[in-house]
mmCIF file of C-alpha atoms in Angstrom:
data_model
loop_
_atom_site.group_PDB
_atom_site.id
_atom_site.type_symbol
_atom_site.label_atom_id
_atom_site.label_comp_id
_atom_site.label_asym_id
_atom_site.label_seq_id
_atom_site.Cartn_x
_atom_site.Cartn_y
_atom_site.Cartn_z
ATOM 1 C CA SER A 27 -37.126 -30.916 69.102
ATOM 2 C CA PRO A 28 -39.292 -28.987 66.718
ATOM 3 C CA ILE A 29 -39.013 -25.962 68.995
ATOM 4 C CA VAL A 30 -35.231 -26.141 68.756
ATOM 5 C CA GLN A 31 -35.448 -26.389 64.926
ATOM 6 C CA ARG A 32 -37.596 -23.290 64.780
ATOM 7 C CA VAL A 33 -35.292 -21.336 67.085
ATOM 8 C CA LEU A 34 -32.279 -22.340 64.882
ATOM 9 C CA ARG A 35 -34.084 -21.021 61.850
ATOM 10 C CA ASP A 36 -35.066 -17.801 63.565
ATOM 11 C CA ARG A 37 -31.687 -17.172 65.035
ATOM 12 C CA ALA A 38 -29.699 -18.000 61.879
ATOM 13 C CA PRO A 39 -29.255 -14.280 61.065
ATOM 14 C CA LEU A 40 -27.250 -13.977 64.303
ATOM 15 C CA ALA A 41 -24.564 -16.336 62.961
ATOM 16 C CA PHE A 42 -22.294 -13.462 61.964
ATOM 17 C CA ARG A 43 -21.837 -12.696 65.702
ATOM 18 C CA TYR A 44 -19.559 -14.143 68.292
ATOM 19 C CA ALA A 45 -21.217 -15.742 71.269
ATOM 20 C CA GLN A 46 -20.783 -13.885 74.590
ATOM 21 C CA SER A 47 -17.747 -15.286 76.291
ATOM 22 C CA GLY A 48 -18.728 -17.956 78.810
ATOM 23 C CA ASN A 49 -22.311 -18.160 77.441
ATOM 24 C CA PRO A 50 -23.916 -16.642 80.565
ATOM 25 C CA ARG A 51 -27.490 -16.930 79.247
ATOM 26 C CA LEU A 52 -27.079 -20.716 78.803
ATOM 27 C CA VAL A 53 -25.282 -20.987 82.149
ATOM 28 C CA GLU A 54 -28.199 -19.189 83.891
ATOM 29 C CA ALA A 55 -30.719 -21.447 82.166
ATOM 30 C CA LEU A 56 -28.789 -24.547 83.427
ATOM 31 C CA SER A 57 -28.639 -23.027 86.872
ATOM 32 C CA ARG A 58 -32.390 -22.733 86.996
ATOM 33 C CA HIS A 59 -32.885 -26.162 85.428
ATOM 34 C CA HIS A 60 -30.766 -27.909 88.075
ATOM 35 C CA GLY A 61 -31.256 -25.517 91.002
ATOM 36 C CA ILE A 62 -27.450 -25.118 91.218
ATOM 37 C CA ASP A 63 -25.530 -21.902 91.614
ATOM 38 C CA SER A 64 -24.292 -20.624 88.242
ATOM 39 C CA SER A 65 -20.697 -20.162 89.626
ATOM 40 C CA ARG A 66 -20.328 -23.970 89.531
ATOM 41 C CA ILE A 67 -21.412 -24.407 85.838
ATOM 42 C CA VAL A 68 -19.069 -24.339 82.801
ATOM 43 C CA VAL A 69 -20.352 -25.089 79.338
ATOM 44 C CA GLY A 70 -18.268 -26.482 76.537
ATOM 45 C CA ASN A 71 -18.051 -27.757 73.050
ATOM 46 C CA GLY A 72 -19.508 -31.123 74.138
ATOM 47 C CA SER A 73 -18.655 -32.516 77.558
ATOM 48 C CA ASP A 74 -15.455 -33.648 75.707
ATOM 49 C CA GLU A 75 -14.107 -30.122 76.027
ATOM 50 C CA ILE A 76 -14.809 -30.067 79.771
ATOM 51 C CA ILE A 77 -13.028 -33.423 80.168
ATOM 52 C CA ASP A 78 -9.980 -32.030 78.345
ATOM 53 C CA LEU A 79 -9.951 -28.810 80.417
ATOM 54 C CA ILE A 80 -10.229 -30.707 83.701
ATOM 55 C CA VAL A 81 -7.240 -32.944 82.819
ATOM 56 C CA ARG A 82 -5.196 -29.865 81.786
ATOM 57 C CA VAL A 83 -6.013 -27.863 84.875
ATOM 58 C CA ARG A 84 -5.797 -30.721 87.488
ATOM 59 C CA ALA A 85 -3.045 -33.028 86.336
ATOM 60 C CA VAL A 86 0.704 -32.210 86.125
ATOM 61 C CA PRO A 87 2.605 -34.337 83.474
ATOM 62 C CA GLY A 88 5.219 -36.540 85.138
ATOM 63 C CA THR A 89 3.728 -35.993 88.556
ATOM 64 C CA HIS A 90 0.055 -37.021 88.651
ATOM 65 C CA ASN A 91 -1.938 -39.981 87.413
ATOM 66 C CA VAL A 92 -5.526 -40.432 86.311
ATOM 67 C CA VAL A 93 -7.579 -43.555 87.196
ATOM 68 C CA ALA A 94 -10.556 -45.080 85.248
ATOM 69 C CA PHE A 95 -12.092 -48.342 84.427
ATOM 70 C CA LYS A 96 -11.310 -50.426 81.373
ATOM 71 C CA PRO A 97 -12.989 -50.171 78.956
ATOM 72 C CA CYS A 98 -14.084 -46.529 79.399
ATOM 73 C CA PHE A 99 -15.051 -43.519 77.315
ATOM 74 C CA SER A 100 -12.147 -43.174 74.846
ATOM 75 C CA ILE A 101 -11.773 -39.388 75.544
ATOM 76 C CA TYR A 102 -10.531 -40.088 79.089
ATOM 77 C CA GLU A 103 -7.651 -42.035 77.743
ATOM 78 C CA LEU A 104 -6.966 -39.833 74.656
ATOM 79 C CA GLN A 105 -6.827 -36.504 76.565
ATOM 80 C CA THR A 106 -4.875 -37.980 79.474
ATOM 81 C CA ARG A 107 -2.222 -39.468 77.262
ATOM 82 C CA LEU A 108 -2.173 -36.226 75.082
ATOM 83 C CA CYS A 109 -1.418 -34.216 78.229
ATOM 84 C CA GLY A 110 1.489 -36.530 79.076
ATOM 85 C CA VAL A 111 -0.248 -37.891 82.189
ATOM 86 C CA GLU A 112 -0.156 -41.535 83.410
ATOM 87 C CA LEU A 113 -3.476 -43.415 82.988
ATOM 88 C CA ARG A 114 -4.250 -46.362 85.235
ATOM 89 C CA GLN A 115 -7.192 -48.599 84.512
ATOM 90 C CA ALA A 116 -9.057 -51.285 86.507
ATOM 91 C CA PRO A 117 -10.960 -53.888 84.515
ATOM 92 C CA LEU A 118 -14.793 -54.207 84.755
ATOM 93 C CA LEU A 119 -16.170 -57.320 86.346
ATOM 94 C CA PRO A 120 -17.404 -60.086 84.084
ATOM 95 C CA ASP A 121 -20.983 -58.802 84.186
ATOM 96 C CA PHE A 122 -19.721 -55.256 83.291
ATOM 97 C CA SER A 123 -20.361 -53.914 86.787
ATOM 98 C CA PHE A 124 -17.801 -51.786 88.627
ATOM 99 C CA ASP A 125 -14.959 -53.350 90.685
ATOM 100 C CA TRP A 126 -14.577 -50.474 93.155
ATOM 101 C CA ASP A 127 -11.935 -52.308 95.195
ATOM 102 C CA SER A 128 -9.664 -52.752 92.132
ATOM 103 C CA LEU A 129 -10.210 -49.115 91.156
ATOM 104 C CA LEU A 130 -9.259 -47.807 94.591
ATOM 105 C CA LYS A 131 -6.105 -49.952 94.684
ATOM 106 C CA LEU A 132 -4.756 -47.886 91.751
ATOM 107 C CA VAL A 133 -5.318 -44.607 93.633
ATOM 108 C CA ASP A 134 -2.461 -42.946 95.507
ATOM 109 C CA ASP A 135 -1.520 -39.516 96.699
ATOM 110 C CA GLN A 136 -0.532 -38.501 93.224
ATOM 111 C CA THR A 137 -3.884 -39.406 91.655
ATOM 112 C CA ALA A 138 -5.367 -36.136 90.362
ATOM 113 C CA ILE A 139 -8.637 -37.477 88.866
ATOM 114 C CA VAL A 140 -10.759 -40.534 88.920
ATOM 115 C CA PHE A 141 -13.255 -40.872 86.001
ATOM 116 C CA VAL A 142 -16.490 -42.897 86.339
ATOM 117 C CA THR A 143 -19.233 -43.062 83.778
ATOM 118 C CA THR A 144 -22.740 -43.865 85.142
ATOM 119 C CA PRO A 145 -24.824 -45.155 83.443
ATOM 120 C CA ASP A 146 -21.828 -46.716 81.785
ATOM 121 C CA ASN A 147 -21.241 -46.865 78.059
ATOM 122 C CA PRO A 148 -21.808 -49.262 76.356
ATOM 123 C CA SER A 149 -23.112 -51.672 79.018
ATOM 124 C CA GLY A 150 -25.654 -49.298 80.594
ATOM 125 C CA TRP A 151 -24.628 -50.424 84.060
ATOM 126 C CA CYS A 152 -25.853 -47.780 86.655
ATOM 127 C CA PRO A 153 -24.900 -48.404 90.258
ATOM 128 C CA PRO A 154 -27.018 -47.151 93.185
ATOM 129 C CA VAL A 155 -25.914 -43.780 94.437
ATOM 130 C CA ALA A 156 -24.476 -45.253 97.580
ATOM 131 C CA GLU A 157 -21.612 -46.738 95.533
ATOM 132 C CA PRO A 158 -20.214 -43.547 93.969
ATOM 133 C CA GLU A 159 -20.867 -41.857 97.385
ATOM 134 C CA ALA A 160 -18.630 -44.338 99.058
ATOM 135 C CA LEU A 161 -15.983 -43.934 96.375
ATOM 136 C CA ALA A 162 -15.974 -40.170 96.819
ATOM 137 C CA ARG A 163 -15.532 -40.555 100.565
ATOM 138 C CA ALA A 164 -12.785 -43.088 100.146
ATOM 139 C CA LEU A 165 -10.609 -40.977 97.801
ATOM 140 C CA PRO A 166 -7.790 -38.735 99.072
ATOM 141 C CA PRO A 167 -9.037 -35.159 99.612
ATOM 142 C CA SER A 168 -6.699 -33.973 96.794
ATOM 143 C CA CYS A 169 -8.310 -36.269 94.245
ATOM 144 C CA LEU A 170 -11.221 -35.162 92.063
ATOM 145 C CA LEU A 171 -13.871 -37.678 91.244
ATOM 146 C CA VAL A 172 -15.410 -36.876 87.833
ATOM 147 C CA ILE A 173 -18.735 -38.609 87.337
ATOM 148 C CA ASP A 174 -19.770 -38.551 83.694
ATOM 149 C CA GLU A 175 -23.572 -38.688 83.649
ATOM 150 C CA ALA A 176 -24.167 -38.272 79.905
ATOM 151 C CA TYR A 177 -26.812 -40.972 80.093
ATOM 152 C CA MET A 178 -28.262 -40.287 83.541
ATOM 153 C CA ASP A 179 -31.509 -38.918 82.064
ATOM 154 C CA PHE A 180 -32.331 -42.512 81.120
ATOM 155 C CA SER A 181 -31.848 -43.947 84.535
ATOM 156 C CA GLY A 182 -35.352 -43.315 85.833
ATOM 157 C CA GLU A 183 -35.271 -41.982 89.310
ATOM 158 C CA GLN A 184 -32.103 -39.834 89.215
ATOM 159 C CA ALA A 185 -31.842 -39.305 92.934
ATOM 160 C CA ALA A 186 -31.359 -43.010 93.339
ATOM 161 C CA HIS A 187 -28.262 -42.913 91.054
ATOM 162 C CA SER A 188 -26.798 -39.420 91.053
ATOM 163 C CA LEU A 189 -25.018 -37.213 93.446
ATOM 164 C CA LEU A 190 -26.057 -34.071 91.560
ATOM 165 C CA GLY A 191 -28.501 -32.945 94.257
ATOM 166 C CA ARG A 192 -25.990 -33.414 97.086
ATOM 167 C CA LEU A 193 -22.795 -31.802 95.730
ATOM 168 C CA ASP A 194 -22.435 -29.586 98.751
ATOM 169 C CA ASP A 195 -21.617 -32.711 100.745
ATOM 170 C CA PHE A 196 -18.930 -33.732 98.304
ATOM 171 C CA PRO A 197 -16.365 -31.041 97.632
ATOM 172 C CA ASN A 198 -14.191 -33.438 95.569
ATOM 173 C CA VAL A 199 -16.983 -34.464 93.128
ATOM 174 C CA ALA A 200 -17.596 -32.989 89.598
ATOM 175 C CA ILE A 201 -20.389 -34.042 87.367
ATOM 176 C CA LEU A 202 -20.599 -33.974 83.523
ATOM 177 C CA ARG A 203 -23.838 -33.685 81.544
ATOM 178 C CA THR A 204 -24.504 -33.288 77.826
ATOM 179 C CA PHE A 205 -27.216 -32.118 75.350
ATOM 180 C CA SER A 206 -26.203 -34.891 72.972
ATOM 181 C CA LYS A 207 -28.460 -37.645 74.355
ATOM 182 C CA SER A 208 -31.935 -36.977 75.716
ATOM 183 C CA PHE A 209 -31.982 -33.448 74.279
ATOM 184 C CA GLY A 210 -31.006 -34.735 70.819
ATOM 185 C CA LEU A 211 -28.326 -32.113 70.004
ATOM 186 C CA ALA A 212 -25.220 -34.195 69.390
ATOM 187 C CA GLY A 213 -24.390 -32.427 66.127
ATOM 188 C CA LEU A 214 -24.378 -28.992 67.866
ATOM 189 C CA ARG A 215 -21.634 -30.108 70.341
ATOM 190 C CA LEU A 216 -22.936 -28.844 73.624
ATOM 191 C CA GLY A 217 -22.107 -30.055 77.116
ATOM 192 C CA TYR A 218 -21.379 -28.837 80.553
ATOM 193 C CA GLY A 219 -19.665 -29.553 83.889
ATOM 194 C CA ILE A 220 -21.022 -28.918 87.375
ATOM 195 C CA LEU A 221 -17.815 -28.421 89.192
ATOM 196 C CA PRO A 222 -16.428 -27.339 92.595
ATOM 197 C CA GLU A 223 -16.584 -23.592 92.459
ATOM 198 C CA LYS A 224 -12.794 -23.028 92.542
ATOM 199 C CA LEU A 225 -12.234 -25.587 89.805
ATOM 200 C CA ALA A 226 -15.018 -23.998 87.727
ATOM 201 C CA ASP A 227 -13.186 -20.649 88.086
ATOM 202 C CA PHE A 228 -9.925 -22.057 86.771
ATOM 203 C CA VAL A 229 -11.596 -23.956 83.969
ATOM 204 C CA ARG A 230 -13.375 -20.746 82.810
ATOM 205 C CA ARG A 231 -9.939 -18.920 82.753
ATOM 206 C CA VAL A 232 -8.431 -21.427 80.325
ATOM 207 C CA ARG A 233 -11.468 -22.264 78.267
ATOM 208 C CA LEU A 234 -11.372 -20.837 74.693
ATOM 209 C CA PRO A 235 -13.810 -17.832 74.679
ATOM 210 C CA PHE A 236 -15.914 -18.830 71.726
ATOM 211 C CA SER A 237 -15.872 -22.695 71.894
ATOM 212 C CA VAL A 238 -19.698 -22.826 72.160
ATOM 213 C CA ASN A 239 -21.091 -21.016 69.162
ATOM 214 C CA ILE A 240 -24.106 -18.666 69.304
ATOM 215 C CA LEU A 241 -26.584 -21.143 67.629
ATOM 216 C CA ALA A 242 -25.576 -23.978 69.907
ATOM 217 C CA GLU A 243 -26.260 -21.721 72.861
ATOM 218 C CA GLU A 244 -29.659 -20.687 71.558
ATOM 219 C CA ALA A 245 -30.479 -24.344 70.844
ATOM 220 C CA GLY A 246 -29.514 -25.339 74.361
ATOM 221 C CA ILE A 247 -31.719 -22.741 75.975
ATOM 222 C CA ALA A 248 -34.640 -23.787 73.755
ATOM 223 C CA ALA A 249 -34.048 -27.460 74.503
ATOM 224 C CA LEU A 250 -34.231 -26.801 78.240
ATOM 225 C CA GLU A 251 -37.609 -25.080 77.744
ATOM 226 C CA ASP A 252 -39.053 -27.831 75.551
ATOM 227 C CA THR A 253 -40.023 -30.158 78.376
ATOM 228 C CA VAL A 254 -42.628 -31.966 76.251
ATOM 229 C CA PHE A 255 -40.164 -33.182 73.678
ATOM 230 C CA ARG A 256 -37.711 -34.373 76.220
ATOM 231 C CA ALA A 257 -40.301 -36.209 78.255
ATOM 232 C CA GLU A 258 -41.546 -37.946 75.155
ATOM 233 C CA THR A 259 -37.966 -38.831 74.243
ATOM 234 C CA LEU A 260 -37.485 -40.538 77.656
ATOM 235 C CA ARG A 261 -40.847 -42.316 77.484
ATOM 236 C CA VAL A 262 -40.150 -43.784 74.111
ATOM 237 C CA THR A 263 -36.628 -44.780 75.069
ATOM 238 C CA ALA A 264 -37.893 -46.560 78.225
ATOM 239 C CA GLU A 265 -40.494 -48.384 76.331
ATOM 240 C CA GLY A 266 -38.040 -49.520 73.646
ATOM 241 C CA ARG A 267 -35.583 -50.712 76.361
ATOM 242 C CA ASP A 268 -38.330 -52.677 78.081
ATOM 243 C CA ALA A 269 -39.399 -54.237 74.823
ATOM 244 C CA ALA A 270 -35.781 -55.267 74.021
ATOM 245 C CA ALA A 271 -35.461 -56.823 77.477
ATOM 246 C CA ARG A 272 -38.631 -58.810 77.019
ATOM 247 C CA CYS A 273 -37.471 -60.073 73.606
ATOM 248 C CA ALA A 274 -34.074 -61.082 75.117
ATOM 249 C CA ASP A 275 -35.902 -62.892 77.901
ATOM 250 C CA GLN A 276 -38.131 -64.735 75.489
ATOM 251 C CA ARG A 277 -35.202 -65.851 73.436
ATOM 252 C CA ARG A 278 -33.472 -67.159 76.575
ATOM 253 C CA LYS A 279 -36.530 -69.089 77.501
ATOM 254 C CA ALA A 280 -36.845 -70.564 73.986
ATOM 255 C CA ARG A 281 -33.217 -71.729 73.992
ATOM 256 C CA SER A 282 -33.719 -73.297 77.427
ATOM 257 C CA CYS A 283 -36.795 -75.201 76.212
ATOM 258 C CA ALA A 284 -35.009 -76.332 73.006
ATOM 259 C CA GLY A 285 -32.130 -77.538 75.105
#
């Protein structure tokens, strides 16, 4: 965003300072952006840090297990194994959609966390919201469902795919978001979790106090305000996706005719 670039130049003299612990200005901006109480929001050095902290807080090595699909975002596996926690994985279906039944078969009373990425990476599969809703209701009350929505901005009508607006109905659901994709700030490492309030409190207690630096915080606040840049990013991405789909369809038709 040109606005973010200008803010970074203007705020560069502040680089000698530590950011305020917990980044409350950014948390408040996210609270307004999503219409969610700030007590549920924890920002991190990319959503990777939030994933790591959730595993450390929720899962006890040698006791708990974590469940995800295979393949999945590599950080789920790396951080789970780094913490000495068992990782169980259910394979995706041949069309890369989610096999919920196979996933649930891996869950037991010692499952601390289930990770699901939607839209998925790299397939782009994005199930209707009724599917993660059913999964959340089917999990044991002690199990946390972490829905990684890094790409949710590109899904179109988010209410049709995301539980974000209904978290009060799902006390066992946490949602991850990032500034790396539609906001274009991957290099500044900025992400956040929208968590059950008690979990958010514990994560804030163990989070390193300055993991989000002061310029990343300023950039995140500016990015939330630059609605024009983000809307244009989403428009151009959607047009490119549709064009790629049309090309693929034309190639399939051409091969069919040649056959």
